[in-house]
mmCIF file of C-alpha atoms in Angstrom:
data_model
loop_
_atom_site.group_PDB
_atom_site.id
_atom_site.type_symbol
_atom_site.label_atom_id
_atom_site.label_comp_id
_atom_site.label_asym_id
_atom_site.label_seq_id
_atom_site.Cartn_x
_atom_site.Cartn_y
_atom_site.Cartn_z
ATOM 1 C CA MET A 667 0.000 0.000 0.000
ATOM 2 C CA ARG A 668 1.395 3.352 -0.934
ATOM 3 C CA ILE A 669 1.651 5.915 1.835
ATOM 4 C CA PRO A 670 -0.950 8.688 1.337
ATOM 5 C CA VAL A 671 0.339 12.182 0.584
ATOM 6 C CA LEU A 672 -0.998 15.605 1.450
ATOM 7 C CA SER A 673 -3.421 18.088 -0.160
ATOM 8 C CA ALA A 674 -4.609 17.575 -3.742
ATOM 9 C CA ILE A 675 -2.200 14.715 -4.346
ATOM 10 C CA ALA A 676 -3.729 12.736 -1.481
ATOM 11 C CA SER A 677 -7.020 12.372 -3.313
ATOM 12 C CA LEU A 678 -5.240 10.575 -6.123
ATOM 13 C CA LEU A 679 -3.838 7.912 -3.856
ATOM 14 C CA THR A 680 -6.873 6.740 -1.943
ATOM 15 C CA VAL A 681 -6.782 3.767 -4.302
ATOM 16 C CA ARG A 682 -3.446 2.448 -5.554
ATOM 17 C CA GLY A 683 -2.634 4.006 -8.909
ATOM 18 C CA GLY A 684 -5.215 6.757 -8.381
ATOM 19 C CA ARG A 685 -8.474 7.424 -10.208
ATOM 20 C CA ARG A 686 -8.893 8.285 -13.813
ATOM 21 C CA PRO A 687 -9.336 12.066 -14.010
ATOM 22 C CA GLN A 688 -12.423 13.391 -15.740
ATOM 23 C CA ASN A 689 -11.915 14.237 -19.412
ATOM 24 C CA ALA A 690 -8.642 12.310 -19.480
ATOM 25 C CA VAL A 691 -7.592 10.584 -22.676
ATOM 26 C CA ARG A 692 -6.395 7.013 -22.457
ATOM 27 C CA ASP A 693 -2.675 6.981 -23.280
ATOM 28 C CA ASP A 694 -1.880 4.652 -26.157
ATOM 29 C CA ARG A 695 -0.527 5.149 -29.616
ATOM 30 C CA ARG A 696 -3.977 4.921 -31.200
ATOM 31 C CA ALA A 697 -5.341 7.722 -28.981
ATOM 32 C CA TYR A 698 -2.259 9.925 -29.219
ATOM 33 C CA PRO A 699 0.403 8.994 -31.762
ATOM 34 C CA GLU A 700 3.854 9.979 -30.583
ATOM 35 C CA PRO A 701 6.605 10.345 -33.175
ATOM 36 C CA MET A 702 9.052 10.815 -30.296
ATOM 37 C CA ARG A 703 8.963 7.046 -29.816
ATOM 38 C CA THR A 704 10.390 6.694 -33.327
ATOM 39 C CA THR A 705 13.753 8.173 -32.360
ATOM 40 C CA VAL A 706 14.389 5.327 -29.893
ATOM 41 C CA ASP A 707 12.679 2.624 -31.962
ATOM 42 C CA ASN A 708 15.478 0.295 -33.023
ATOM 43 C CA ASP A 709 13.298 -1.176 -35.774
ATOM 44 C CA ALA A 710 12.547 2.167 -37.426
ATOM 45 C CA PRO A 711 14.560 3.170 -40.514
ATOM 46 C CA THR A 712 17.363 5.576 -39.680
ATOM 47 C CA ALA A 713 15.938 8.321 -41.912
ATOM 48 C CA GLU A 714 12.623 8.166 -40.051
ATOM 49 C CA ARG A 715 14.362 8.293 -36.668
ATOM 50 C CA TYR A 716 16.277 11.446 -37.605
ATOM 51 C CA ARG A 717 13.292 13.147 -39.229
ATOM 52 C CA ALA A 718 11.171 12.487 -36.133
ATOM 53 C CA PHE A 719 13.953 13.796 -33.895
ATOM 54 C CA ALA A 720 14.088 17.036 -35.904
ATOM 55 C CA GLU A 721 10.351 17.586 -36.033
ATOM 56 C CA VAL A 722 9.372 16.463 -32.536
ATOM 57 C CA GLU A 723 12.338 16.829 -30.197
ATOM 58 C CA ALA A 724 14.755 19.399 -31.626
ATOM 59 C CA ARG A 725 12.236 21.780 -33.220
ATOM 60 C CA GLY A 726 12.173 24.959 -31.153
ATOM 61 C CA MET A 727 14.827 23.560 -28.792
ATOM 62 C CA SER A 728 17.977 23.428 -30.914
ATOM 63 C CA ALA A 729 18.266 24.939 -34.374
ATOM 64 C CA THR A 730 21.556 23.097 -34.847
ATOM 65 C CA TYR A 731 20.179 19.634 -34.084
ATOM 66 C CA ASP A 732 16.999 20.373 -36.037
ATOM 67 C CA ALA A 733 19.053 21.175 -39.139
ATOM 68 C CA TRP A 734 21.499 18.303 -38.642
ATOM 69 C CA ALA A 735 18.749 15.731 -38.143
ATOM 70 C CA LEU A 736 16.786 16.877 -41.192
ATOM 71 C CA GLY A 737 20.003 16.827 -43.193
ATOM 72 C CA VAL A 738 20.833 13.284 -42.141
ATOM 73 C CA ALA A 739 17.298 12.124 -42.936
ATOM 74 C CA SER A 740 17.796 13.151 -46.578
ATOM 75 C CA ASP A 741 21.430 12.075 -46.924
ATOM 76 C CA PRO A 742 21.914 8.399 -47.916
ATOM 77 C CA ALA A 743 25.707 8.604 -47.573
ATOM 78 C CA THR A 744 25.563 9.772 -43.951
ATOM 79 C CA ILE A 745 22.799 7.278 -43.186
ATOM 80 C CA ALA A 746 25.091 4.546 -44.504
ATOM 81 C CA LEU A 747 27.742 5.591 -41.982
ATOM 82 C CA ILE A 748 25.283 5.658 -39.094
ATOM 83 C CA ASP A 749 23.917 2.272 -40.116
ATOM 84 C CA GLU A 750 27.339 0.810 -39.375
ATOM 85 C CA LEU A 751 26.320 1.155 -35.727
ATOM 86 C CA PRO A 752 24.068 -1.356 -33.962
ATOM 87 C CA PRO A 753 20.421 -0.199 -34.142
ATOM 88 C CA ALA A 754 20.357 0.874 -30.491
ATOM 89 C CA LYS A 755 23.335 3.155 -31.119
ATOM 90 C CA ARG A 756 21.901 4.970 -34.140
ATOM 91 C CA GLN A 757 19.708 7.320 -32.124
ATOM 92 C CA PRO A 758 20.233 10.967 -33.107
ATOM 93 C CA ASN A 759 21.005 12.299 -29.648
ATOM 94 C CA LEU A 760 23.780 9.742 -29.163
ATOM 95 C CA VAL A 761 25.416 10.242 -32.563
ATOM 96 C CA PHE A 762 25.277 14.044 -32.313
ATOM 97 C CA SER A 763 26.617 13.981 -28.744
ATOM 98 C CA ALA A 764 29.478 11.727 -29.795
ATOM 99 C CA ALA A 765 30.281 14.189 -32.577
ATOM 100 C CA ARG A 766 30.205 17.094 -30.153
ATOM 101 C CA PHE A 767 32.436 15.145 -27.760
ATOM 102 C CA HIS A 768 35.048 15.022 -30.509
ATOM 103 C CA GLY A 769 34.812 18.694 -31.394
ATOM 104 C CA ALA A 770 31.943 19.173 -33.839
ATOM 105 C CA GLU A 771 30.811 22.800 -33.604
ATOM 106 C CA PRO A 772 27.387 24.231 -34.514
ATOM 107 C CA ALA A 773 27.400 24.761 -38.267
ATOM 108 C CA PRO A 774 25.201 24.333 -41.344
ATOM 109 C CA TYR A 775 24.448 20.716 -42.202
ATOM 110 C CA ASP A 776 26.795 20.575 -45.205
ATOM 111 C CA ASP A 777 29.733 21.558 -42.983
ATOM 112 C CA PHE A 778 28.706 19.010 -40.339
ATOM 113 C CA ARG A 779 28.357 16.306 -42.997
ATOM 114 C CA GLU A 780 31.905 16.943 -44.167
ATOM 115 C CA TRP A 781 33.225 17.009 -40.602
ATOM 116 C CA LEU A 782 31.436 13.783 -39.677
ATOM 117 C CA GLY A 783 32.831 11.962 -42.687
ATOM 118 C CA ALA A 784 36.368 12.998 -41.733
ATOM 119 C CA HIS A 785 35.959 12.033 -38.058
ATOM 120 C CA TRP A 786 33.606 9.079 -38.333
ATOM 121 C CA PRO A 787 35.958 6.407 -36.885
ATOM 122 C CA GLU A 788 36.296 8.201 -33.541
ATOM 123 C CA VAL A 789 32.631 9.245 -33.465
ATOM 124 C CA ARG A 790 31.572 5.673 -34.158
ATOM 125 C CA ALA A 791 33.836 4.338 -31.409
ATOM 126 C CA THR A 792 32.395 6.766 -28.865
ATOM 127 C CA ALA A 793 28.799 5.988 -29.856
ATOM 128 C CA GLU A 794 29.526 2.285 -29.458
ATOM 129 C CA THR A 795 30.929 2.684 -25.939
ATOM 130 C CA HIS A 796 28.709 5.464 -24.554
ATOM 131 C CA ALA A 797 25.012 6.051 -23.950
ATOM 132 C CA THR A 798 22.621 8.992 -23.782
ATOM 133 C CA GLN A 799 23.003 9.731 -20.083
ATOM 134 C CA THR A 800 21.804 13.316 -19.986
ATOM 135 C CA ASN A 801 21.954 14.414 -16.356
ATOM 136 C CA GLU A 802 20.030 17.670 -16.118
ATOM 137 C CA ALA A 803 19.844 19.029 -12.577
ATOM 138 C CA GLY A 804 17.158 21.438 -13.786
ATOM 139 C CA ARG A 805 14.727 18.525 -13.814
ATOM 140 C CA CYS A 806 14.668 18.711 -10.020
ATOM 141 C CA ALA A 807 12.398 21.738 -10.485
ATOM 142 C CA LEU A 808 9.875 19.378 -12.067
ATOM 143 C CA HIS A 809 10.139 16.817 -9.279
ATOM 144 C CA LEU A 810 10.127 19.218 -6.332
ATOM 145 C CA PRO A 811 6.395 20.107 -6.076
ATOM 146 C CA ALA A 812 5.470 16.417 -5.976
ATOM 147 C CA LEU A 813 8.298 15.426 -3.636
ATOM 148 C CA ALA A 814 7.466 18.219 -1.207
ATOM 149 C CA GLU A 815 3.935 16.859 -0.752
ATOM 150 C CA ILE A 816 5.124 13.381 0.259
ATOM 151 C CA PRO A 817 5.550 12.823 4.016
ATOM 152 C CA GLY A 818 9.234 12.648 4.867
ATOM 153 C CA PRO A 819 11.915 11.994 5.525
ATOM 154 C CA LEU A 820 12.513 10.765 1.978
ATOM 155 C CA ALA A 821 14.662 7.983 0.564
ATOM 156 C CA LEU A 822 15.289 8.756 -3.118
ATOM 157 C CA LEU A 823 16.110 6.043 -5.649
ATOM 158 C CA GLU A 824 16.650 7.127 -9.235
ATOM 159 C CA VAL A 825 16.689 4.635 -12.090
ATOM 160 C CA GLY A 826 18.839 5.795 -14.989
ATOM 161 C CA ALA A 827 20.722 8.018 -12.563
ATOM 162 C CA SER A 828 23.733 8.791 -14.779
ATOM 163 C CA ALA A 829 26.004 10.759 -12.398
ATOM 164 C CA GLY A 830 23.255 11.346 -9.820
ATOM 165 C CA LEU A 831 22.724 15.106 -10.196
ATOM 166 C CA CYS A 832 18.954 14.724 -9.782
ATOM 167 C CA LEU A 833 19.372 12.940 -6.440
ATOM 168 C CA TYR A 834 20.011 16.287 -4.698
ATOM 169 C CA PRO A 835 16.757 18.278 -4.849
ATOM 170 C CA ASP A 836 17.395 19.421 -1.275
ATOM 171 C CA ARG A 837 20.784 20.957 -2.157
ATOM 172 C CA TYR A 838 19.685 23.334 -4.926
ATOM 173 C CA SER A 839 17.916 26.705 -4.924
ATOM 174 C CA TYR A 840 14.754 27.264 -7.000
ATOM 175 C CA ARG A 841 13.153 30.248 -8.723
ATOM 176 C CA TYR A 842 9.627 29.520 -9.931
ATOM 177 C CA SER A 843 8.015 32.391 -11.810
ATOM 178 C CA GLY A 844 5.725 34.377 -9.528
ATOM 179 C CA HIS A 845 7.351 32.990 -6.373
ATOM 180 C CA GLU A 846 10.222 33.979 -4.110
ATOM 181 C CA GLN A 847 13.479 32.055 -4.365
ATOM 182 C CA LEU A 848 13.441 28.826 -2.381
ATOM 183 C CA ASP A 849 16.773 27.882 -0.775
ATOM 184 C CA PRO A 850 18.160 24.951 1.211
ATOM 185 C CA ALA A 851 17.985 25.235 4.999
ATOM 186 C CA ASP A 852 21.665 26.205 5.195
ATOM 187 C CA GLY A 853 21.368 29.041 2.684
ATOM 188 C CA PRO A 854 21.409 29.712 -1.060
ATOM 189 C CA SER A 855 22.934 27.043 -3.289
ATOM 190 C CA PRO A 856 25.502 27.678 -6.044
ATOM 191 C CA VAL A 857 22.955 25.895 -8.254
ATOM 192 C CA VAL A 858 19.830 27.990 -8.902
ATOM 193 C CA LEU A 859 17.105 26.334 -10.971
ATOM 194 C CA ASP A 860 14.736 28.635 -12.855
ATOM 195 C CA CYS A 861 11.365 27.188 -13.825
ATOM 196 C CA GLU A 862 8.305 28.811 -15.355
ATOM 197 C CA ALA A 863 5.165 27.902 -13.381
ATOM 198 C CA ARG A 864 2.728 27.925 -16.282
ATOM 199 C CA GLU A 865 -1.029 28.323 -15.867
ATOM 200 C CA PRO A 866 -2.659 27.992 -19.295
ATOM 201 C CA ASN A 867 -6.347 27.265 -19.777
ATOM 202 C CA GLY A 868 -7.402 24.243 -17.772
ATOM 203 C CA ALA A 869 -4.383 24.287 -15.468
ATOM 204 C CA VAL A 870 -4.184 24.919 -11.728
ATOM 205 C CA PRO A 871 -1.439 26.784 -9.805
ATOM 206 C CA VAL A 872 1.792 24.850 -9.420
ATOM 207 C CA PRO A 873 2.042 23.803 -5.736
ATOM 208 C CA VAL A 874 5.420 25.416 -5.113
ATOM 209 C CA PRO A 875 6.454 24.385 -1.585
ATOM 210 C CA ALA A 876 7.573 26.650 1.241
ATOM 211 C CA ARG A 877 10.523 24.449 2.097
ATOM 212 C CA LEU A 878 12.652 21.723 0.542
ATOM 213 C CA PRO A 879 12.120 18.049 1.376
ATOM 214 C CA ASP A 880 14.159 16.235 4.011
ATOM 215 C CA VAL A 881 16.227 13.645 2.131
ATOM 216 C CA VAL A 882 17.983 11.104 4.354
ATOM 217 C CA TRP A 883 19.006 8.469 1.788
ATOM 218 C CA ARG A 884 19.779 8.633 -1.905
ATOM 219 C CA ALA A 885 20.858 5.971 -4.377
ATOM 220 C CA GLY A 886 20.678 5.234 -8.067
ATOM 221 C CA ILE A 887 20.945 2.604 -10.779
ATOM 222 C CA ASP A 888 22.590 3.012 -14.157
ATOM 223 C CA LEU A 889 24.000 0.640 -16.747
ATOM 224 C CA HIS A 890 27.193 2.679 -16.755
ATOM 225 C CA PRO A 891 27.329 5.130 -13.823
ATOM 226 C CA LEU A 892 29.242 8.336 -14.409
ATOM 227 C CA ASP A 893 31.466 10.115 -11.909
ATOM 228 C CA VAL A 894 31.502 13.918 -11.927
ATOM 229 C CA ALA A 895 34.987 13.801 -10.402
ATOM 230 C CA ASP A 896 36.237 12.069 -13.572
ATOM 231 C CA ALA A 897 37.148 14.634 -16.243
ATOM 232 C CA ALA A 898 36.211 12.359 -19.153
ATOM 233 C CA ASP A 899 32.818 11.574 -17.629
ATOM 234 C CA LEU A 900 32.136 15.258 -17.026
ATOM 235 C CA ASP A 901 33.138 16.049 -20.604
ATOM 236 C CA TRP A 902 30.670 13.431 -21.837
ATOM 237 C CA LEU A 903 27.886 14.962 -19.749
ATOM 238 C CA ASP A 904 28.797 18.318 -21.268
ATOM 239 C CA ALA A 905 28.651 16.864 -24.789
ATOM 240 C CA LEU A 906 25.139 15.576 -24.105
ATOM 241 C CA ILE A 907 23.894 19.142 -23.618
ATOM 242 C CA TRP A 908 22.485 20.577 -26.833
ATOM 243 C CA PRO A 909 24.613 23.240 -28.559
ATOM 244 C CA GLU A 910 22.589 26.367 -27.814
ATOM 245 C CA HIS A 911 21.946 25.535 -24.132
ATOM 246 C CA ASP A 912 24.803 27.423 -22.485
ATOM 247 C CA ASP A 913 22.790 27.938 -19.289
ATOM 248 C CA ARG A 914 22.512 24.173 -18.879
ATOM 249 C CA ARG A 915 26.239 23.800 -19.457
ATOM 250 C CA ALA A 916 27.020 26.247 -16.647
ATOM 251 C CA ARG A 917 24.481 24.524 -14.404
ATOM 252 C CA LEU A 918 26.113 21.146 -15.028
ATOM 253 C CA ARG A 919 29.449 22.390 -13.702
ATOM 254 C CA ALA A 920 27.861 23.983 -10.646
ATOM 255 C CA ALA A 921 25.781 20.890 -9.827
ATOM 256 C CA ALA A 922 28.803 18.661 -10.347
ATOM 257 C CA SER A 923 30.632 20.553 -7.599
ATOM 258 C CA VAL A 924 27.723 19.934 -5.201
ATOM 259 C CA VAL A 925 27.608 16.231 -6.006
ATOM 260 C CA ALA A 926 31.388 15.769 -5.891
ATOM 261 C CA ALA A 927 31.387 17.029 -2.293
ATOM 262 C CA ASP A 928 29.032 14.234 -1.222
ATOM 263 C CA PRO A 929 28.999 11.504 -3.905
ATOM 264 C CA PRO A 930 25.870 9.340 -4.173
ATOM 265 C CA ARG A 931 25.784 5.568 -4.264
ATOM 266 C CA ILE A 932 24.992 4.504 -7.817
ATOM 267 C CA VAL A 933 25.034 0.795 -8.592
ATOM 268 C CA ALA A 934 25.857 -0.495 -12.056
ATOM 269 C CA GLY A 935 23.362 -2.757 -13.749
ATOM 270 C CA ASP A 936 20.024 -3.185 -15.447
ATOM 271 C CA LEU A 937 17.275 -1.295 -13.635
ATOM 272 C CA ASN A 938 14.914 -4.248 -13.839
ATOM 273 C CA GLU A 939 17.517 -6.520 -12.277
ATOM 274 C CA ARG A 940 18.666 -4.172 -9.504
ATOM 275 C CA LEU A 941 15.583 -2.205 -8.476
ATOM 276 C CA ALA A 942 14.019 -4.537 -5.911
ATOM 277 C CA ALA A 943 17.254 -5.268 -4.051
ATOM 278 C CA LEU A 944 18.436 -1.657 -3.924
ATOM 279 C CA SER A 945 15.050 -0.353 -2.791
ATOM 280 C CA ALA A 946 15.155 -2.835 0.101
ATOM 281 C CA GLU A 947 18.215 -0.976 1.432
ATOM 282 C CA ALA A 948 16.261 2.251 2.002
ATOM 283 C CA PRO A 949 15.796 3.136 5.685
ATOM 284 C CA ALA A 950 12.607 1.671 7.129
ATOM 285 C CA ASP A 951 11.678 4.996 8.756
ATOM 286 C CA ALA A 952 11.897 6.942 5.476
ATOM 287 C CA THR A 953 9.431 7.131 2.584
ATOM 288 C CA LEU A 954 10.870 5.511 -0.526
ATOM 289 C CA VAL A 955 10.438 7.453 -3.785
ATOM 290 C CA VAL A 956 11.541 5.697 -6.969
ATOM 291 C CA PHE A 957 11.834 8.216 -9.798
ATOM 292 C CA HIS A 958 13.057 8.574 -13.362
ATOM 293 C CA THR A 959 13.107 11.147 -16.163
ATOM 294 C CA ALA A 960 13.471 10.279 -19.865
ATOM 295 C CA VAL A 961 14.712 6.779 -19.068
ATOM 296 C CA ILE A 962 11.955 4.233 -19.653
ATOM 297 C CA ALA A 963 11.774 5.152 -23.337
ATOM 298 C CA TYR A 964 15.009 3.218 -23.816
ATOM 299 C CA LEU A 965 13.404 -0.041 -22.667
ATOM 300 C CA ASP A 966 11.429 -2.265 -25.017
ATOM 301 C CA ASP A 967 7.738 -2.847 -24.333
ATOM 302 C CA ALA A 968 8.404 -5.946 -22.255
ATOM 303 C CA GLY A 969 11.019 -4.094 -20.204
ATOM 304 C CA ARG A 970 8.624 -1.216 -19.539
ATOM 305 C CA ALA A 971 5.884 -3.583 -18.476
ATOM 306 C CA ARG A 972 8.246 -5.438 -16.153
ATOM 307 C CA PHE A 973 9.491 -2.205 -14.594
ATOM 308 C CA THR A 974 5.970 -0.901 -14.075
ATOM 309 C CA GLU A 975 4.909 -4.127 -12.371
ATOM 310 C CA THR A 976 7.965 -4.082 -10.099
ATOM 311 C CA VAL A 977 7.740 -0.445 -9.063
ATOM 312 C CA ARG A 978 4.025 -0.676 -8.352
ATOM 313 C CA GLY A 979 4.800 -3.508 -5.934
ATOM 314 C CA LEU A 980 7.277 -1.501 -3.871
ATOM 315 C CA PRO A 981 6.422 0.478 -0.733
ATOM 316 C CA GLY A 982 6.492 4.261 -0.980
ATOM 317 C CA HIS A 983 5.879 6.188 -4.211
ATOM 318 C CA TRP A 984 6.761 6.216 -7.892
ATOM 319 C CA LEU A 985 7.483 9.519 -9.676
ATOM 320 C CA SER A 986 7.838 9.365 -13.462
ATOM 321 C CA VAL A 987 8.613 12.057 -16.030
ATOM 322 C CA GLU A 988 8.494 10.536 -19.496
ATOM 323 C CA GLY A 989 7.127 11.025 -22.999
ATOM 324 C CA ARG A 990 3.365 10.847 -23.220
ATOM 325 C CA SER A 991 3.095 7.311 -24.591
ATOM 326 C CA ILE A 992 6.034 5.782 -22.766
ATOM 327 C CA VAL A 993 4.774 4.634 -19.359
ATOM 328 C CA PRO A 994 2.029 1.997 -19.623
ATOM 329 C CA GLY A 995 -1.349 2.823 -18.141
ATOM 330 C CA ILE A 996 -1.165 6.594 -17.626
ATOM 331 C CA ASP A 997 -4.211 8.635 -18.644
ATOM 332 C CA VAL A 998 -2.856 11.682 -20.441
ATOM 333 C CA ARG A 999 -4.470 15.035 -19.648
ATOM 334 C CA THR A 1000 -4.835 16.499 -23.108
ATOM 335 C CA ASP A 1001 -7.681 18.629 -21.755
ATOM 336 C CA VAL A 1002 -4.975 20.892 -20.271
ATOM 337 C CA ALA A 1003 -2.959 23.006 -22.707
ATOM 338 C CA ASN A 1004 0.549 21.692 -23.299
ATOM 339 C CA ASP A 1005 3.459 21.851 -25.699
ATOM 340 C CA SER A 1006 3.940 18.964 -28.114
ATOM 341 C CA THR A 1007 7.376 18.224 -26.602
ATOM 342 C CA ASP A 1008 6.176 18.228 -22.988
ATOM 343 C CA PHE A 1009 6.660 15.133 -20.853
ATOM 344 C CA VAL A 1010 4.031 13.628 -18.572
ATOM 345 C CA LEU A 1011 4.864 13.989 -14.868
ATOM 346 C CA ALA A 1012 2.993 11.349 -12.900
ATOM 347 C CA LEU A 1013 2.887 10.146 -9.315
ATOM 348 C CA ASP A 1014 1.947 6.488 -8.831
ATOM 349 C CA GLY A 1015 0.651 6.311 -12.392
ATOM 350 C CA VAL A 1016 -1.562 9.423 -12.249
ATOM 351 C CA GLN A 1017 -0.580 12.507 -14.231
ATOM 352 C CA LEU A 1018 0.033 15.585 -12.097
ATOM 353 C CA ALA A 1019 1.647 17.913 -14.613
ATOM 354 C CA TRP A 1020 3.012 18.642 -18.053
ATOM 355 C CA ALA A 1021 6.772 19.123 -17.862
ATOM 356 C CA GLN A 1022 9.271 20.747 -20.206
ATOM 357 C CA PRO A 1023 11.888 17.999 -20.693
ATOM 358 C CA HIS A 1024 14.866 19.924 -19.271
ATOM 359 C CA GLY A 1025 13.017 21.490 -16.347
ATOM 360 C CA ARG A 1026 12.424 24.949 -17.813
ATOM 361 C CA ALA A 1027 8.643 24.940 -17.233
ATOM 362 C CA VAL A 1028 5.860 22.951 -15.587
ATOM 363 C CA THR A 1029 2.059 23.030 -15.890
ATOM 364 C CA TRP A 1030 0.001 21.483 -13.092
ATOM 365 C CA VAL A 1031 -3.226 19.715 -14.029
ATOM 366 C CA PRO A 1032 -6.389 19.604 -11.896
ATOM 367 C CA ASN A 1033 -7.341 16.292 -10.332
ATOM 368 C CA PRO A 1034 -10.629 15.472 -8.583
#
């Protein structure tokens, strides 16, 4: 049985998994097609994966990646290079990050095409040995309103933790639009997370808390954990940040200094294999919260179903921030205005908000 939470969130948890909100739309690909799935679909043709990435993920977020992805989608010679990689390694974000890691600068597609051809051996090698492990501390601004409503103290367990930057929501400062800055108990943090608290038609005010949660235990799981104290790992995290996002790059370095001072425990392995055992290590007097952001998309359907079954069987709570057709069983609130690239933020399988993927904005949805 999940532990009930306070205020509006409590009403969602009177029955495990919550109630279906009025006017919700059942989340499946027939009800709401999601091209974003195509970019991580290993069976999709490479051209389709890159075109979907341009039109759904990069559009309005990165002019460089938008242009590069559209260029690749129409370039058989470059597609032939990328198809030398295993299907799981052909995803646009990974290939572009590997190129950036080796020095590719923002430029028109024709210049990038020439550069990639000249540097393909090293780019290919990096793509084969690395993964998309974006670790955006700004996403804590998405998690915080939900975490603050859960009775503490909290034990946080992140699946797909990368270097663990999102395991420290209590160590960062927050600036939500229309609200005063919220700081840790010991004073302002060197990491300040700005987030727009949106209230479009159909939305309700974002429940920005008055204080940060009390976190007494934190741990994570990742196939290949990264260490912010390792220069090469930090450089890879930097390469994963999209070209125009200089504010995120500065935030990465600041958050890395916070994490390096008190490193988290991150175990290596498959999340479905390690989740139950690691969650059992959480203190008995703390509320366990298993959470993830932009992670479950990289599992196949069977892996997602297995994860969902496991996490629903654990004590505590489950906080997910994923693409709108990624997590099985969530009713998507399309009755509330949202951006096409927004993720679904859900607690215990019930959507609470629409979330900008990198933490820049959040829209809270009403629930009965």
